[in-house]
Short mmCIF file of C-alpha atoms in Angstrom, two decimals:
data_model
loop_
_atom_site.label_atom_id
_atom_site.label_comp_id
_atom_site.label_asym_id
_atom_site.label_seq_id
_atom_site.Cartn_x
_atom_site.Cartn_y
_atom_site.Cartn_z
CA UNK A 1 -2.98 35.13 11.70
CA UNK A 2 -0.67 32.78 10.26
CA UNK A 3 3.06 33.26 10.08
CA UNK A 4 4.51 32.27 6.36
CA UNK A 5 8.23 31.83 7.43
CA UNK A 6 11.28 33.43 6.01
CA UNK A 7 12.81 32.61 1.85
CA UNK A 8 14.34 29.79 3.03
CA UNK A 9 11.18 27.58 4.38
CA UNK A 10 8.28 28.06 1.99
CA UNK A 11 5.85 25.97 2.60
CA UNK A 12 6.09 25.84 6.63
CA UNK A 13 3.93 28.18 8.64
CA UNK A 14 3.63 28.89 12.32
CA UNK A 15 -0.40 29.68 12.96
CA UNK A 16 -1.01 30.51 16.93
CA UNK A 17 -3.41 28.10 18.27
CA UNK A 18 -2.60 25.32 15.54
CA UNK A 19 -0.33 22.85 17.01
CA UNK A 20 0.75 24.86 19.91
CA UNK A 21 2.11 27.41 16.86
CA UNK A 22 4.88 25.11 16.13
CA UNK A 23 6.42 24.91 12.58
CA UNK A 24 3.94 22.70 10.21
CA UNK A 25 3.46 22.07 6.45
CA UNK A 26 1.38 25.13 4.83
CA UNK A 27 -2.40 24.71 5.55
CA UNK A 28 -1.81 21.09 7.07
CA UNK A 29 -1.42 20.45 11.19
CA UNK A 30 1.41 18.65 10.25
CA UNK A 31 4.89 19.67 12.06
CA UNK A 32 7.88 19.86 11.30
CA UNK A 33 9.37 17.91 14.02
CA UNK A 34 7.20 14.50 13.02
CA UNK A 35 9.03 14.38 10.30
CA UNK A 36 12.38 14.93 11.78
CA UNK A 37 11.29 12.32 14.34
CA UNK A 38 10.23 9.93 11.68
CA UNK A 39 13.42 10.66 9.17
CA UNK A 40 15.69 9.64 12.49
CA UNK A 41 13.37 6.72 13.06
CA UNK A 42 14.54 5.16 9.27
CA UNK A 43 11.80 6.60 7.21
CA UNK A 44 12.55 7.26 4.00
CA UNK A 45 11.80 10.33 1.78
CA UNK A 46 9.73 7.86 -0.23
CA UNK A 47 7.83 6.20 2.74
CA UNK A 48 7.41 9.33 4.07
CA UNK A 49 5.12 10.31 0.84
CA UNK A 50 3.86 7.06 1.01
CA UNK A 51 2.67 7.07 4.62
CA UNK A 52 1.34 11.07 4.28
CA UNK A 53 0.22 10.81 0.19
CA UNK A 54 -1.43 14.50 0.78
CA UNK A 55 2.04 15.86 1.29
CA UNK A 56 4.22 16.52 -2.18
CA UNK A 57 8.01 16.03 -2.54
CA UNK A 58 8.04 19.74 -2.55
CA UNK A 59 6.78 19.49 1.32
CA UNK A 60 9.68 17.38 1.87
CA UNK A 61 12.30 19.58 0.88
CA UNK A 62 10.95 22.31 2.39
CA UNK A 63 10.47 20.28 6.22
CA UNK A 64 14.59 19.63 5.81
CA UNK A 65 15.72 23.06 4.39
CA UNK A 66 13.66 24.04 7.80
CA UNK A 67 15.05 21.50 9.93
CA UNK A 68 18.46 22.79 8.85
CA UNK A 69 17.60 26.06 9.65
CA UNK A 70 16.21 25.53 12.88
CA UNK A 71 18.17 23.11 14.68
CA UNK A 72 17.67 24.45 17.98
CA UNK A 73 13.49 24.82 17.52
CA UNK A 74 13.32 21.40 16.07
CA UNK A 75 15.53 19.82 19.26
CA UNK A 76 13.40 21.39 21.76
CA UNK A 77 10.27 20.20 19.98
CA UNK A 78 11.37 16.72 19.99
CA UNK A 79 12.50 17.11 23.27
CA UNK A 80 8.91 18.08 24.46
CA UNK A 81 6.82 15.25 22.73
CA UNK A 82 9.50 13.17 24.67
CA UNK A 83 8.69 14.41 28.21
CA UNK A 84 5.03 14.61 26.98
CA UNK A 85 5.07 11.07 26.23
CA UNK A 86 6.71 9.96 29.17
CA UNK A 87 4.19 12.10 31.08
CA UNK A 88 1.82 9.54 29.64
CA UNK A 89 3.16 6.73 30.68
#
């Protein structure tokens, strides 16, 4: 069953079994955490849209509203595709 988040992060879902139930855009497989990766990397709001032109502006506020939310989730999530990367290596 999915999980629609609370008020403040409409549009970002947790669904067990889709991307390891981490935070993602509604009905995408698309997390949270890409973005936050990307925005830190110099991406732009409008590249952003440009790069993923499935996503609205609407998406984009509500990845940040849950970013700010969930500073401590997002962290550890980067963290991870860090040491998973590195596992890679």
């Amino acid at each position: 069953m999915t999980k629609t988040l609370n008020k403040g992060s409409l549009g970002i879902t947790k669904t067990p079994g889709v991307m390891g139930g981490e935070a993602c855009i509604a009905k995408t497989r698309l997390p949270v955490w890409l973005f936050v990766s990307l925005h830190r990397q110099g991406a732009s709001d409008a590249e952003l849209l440009q790069f993923y032109p499935h996503i609205s502006a609407a998406d984009l506020v509500n990845i940040w509203a849950y970013a700010d939310a969930h500073p401590e989730e997002i962290e550890q999530a980067l963290r991870d595709q860090d040491e998973a990367m590195e596992d890679e290596v």
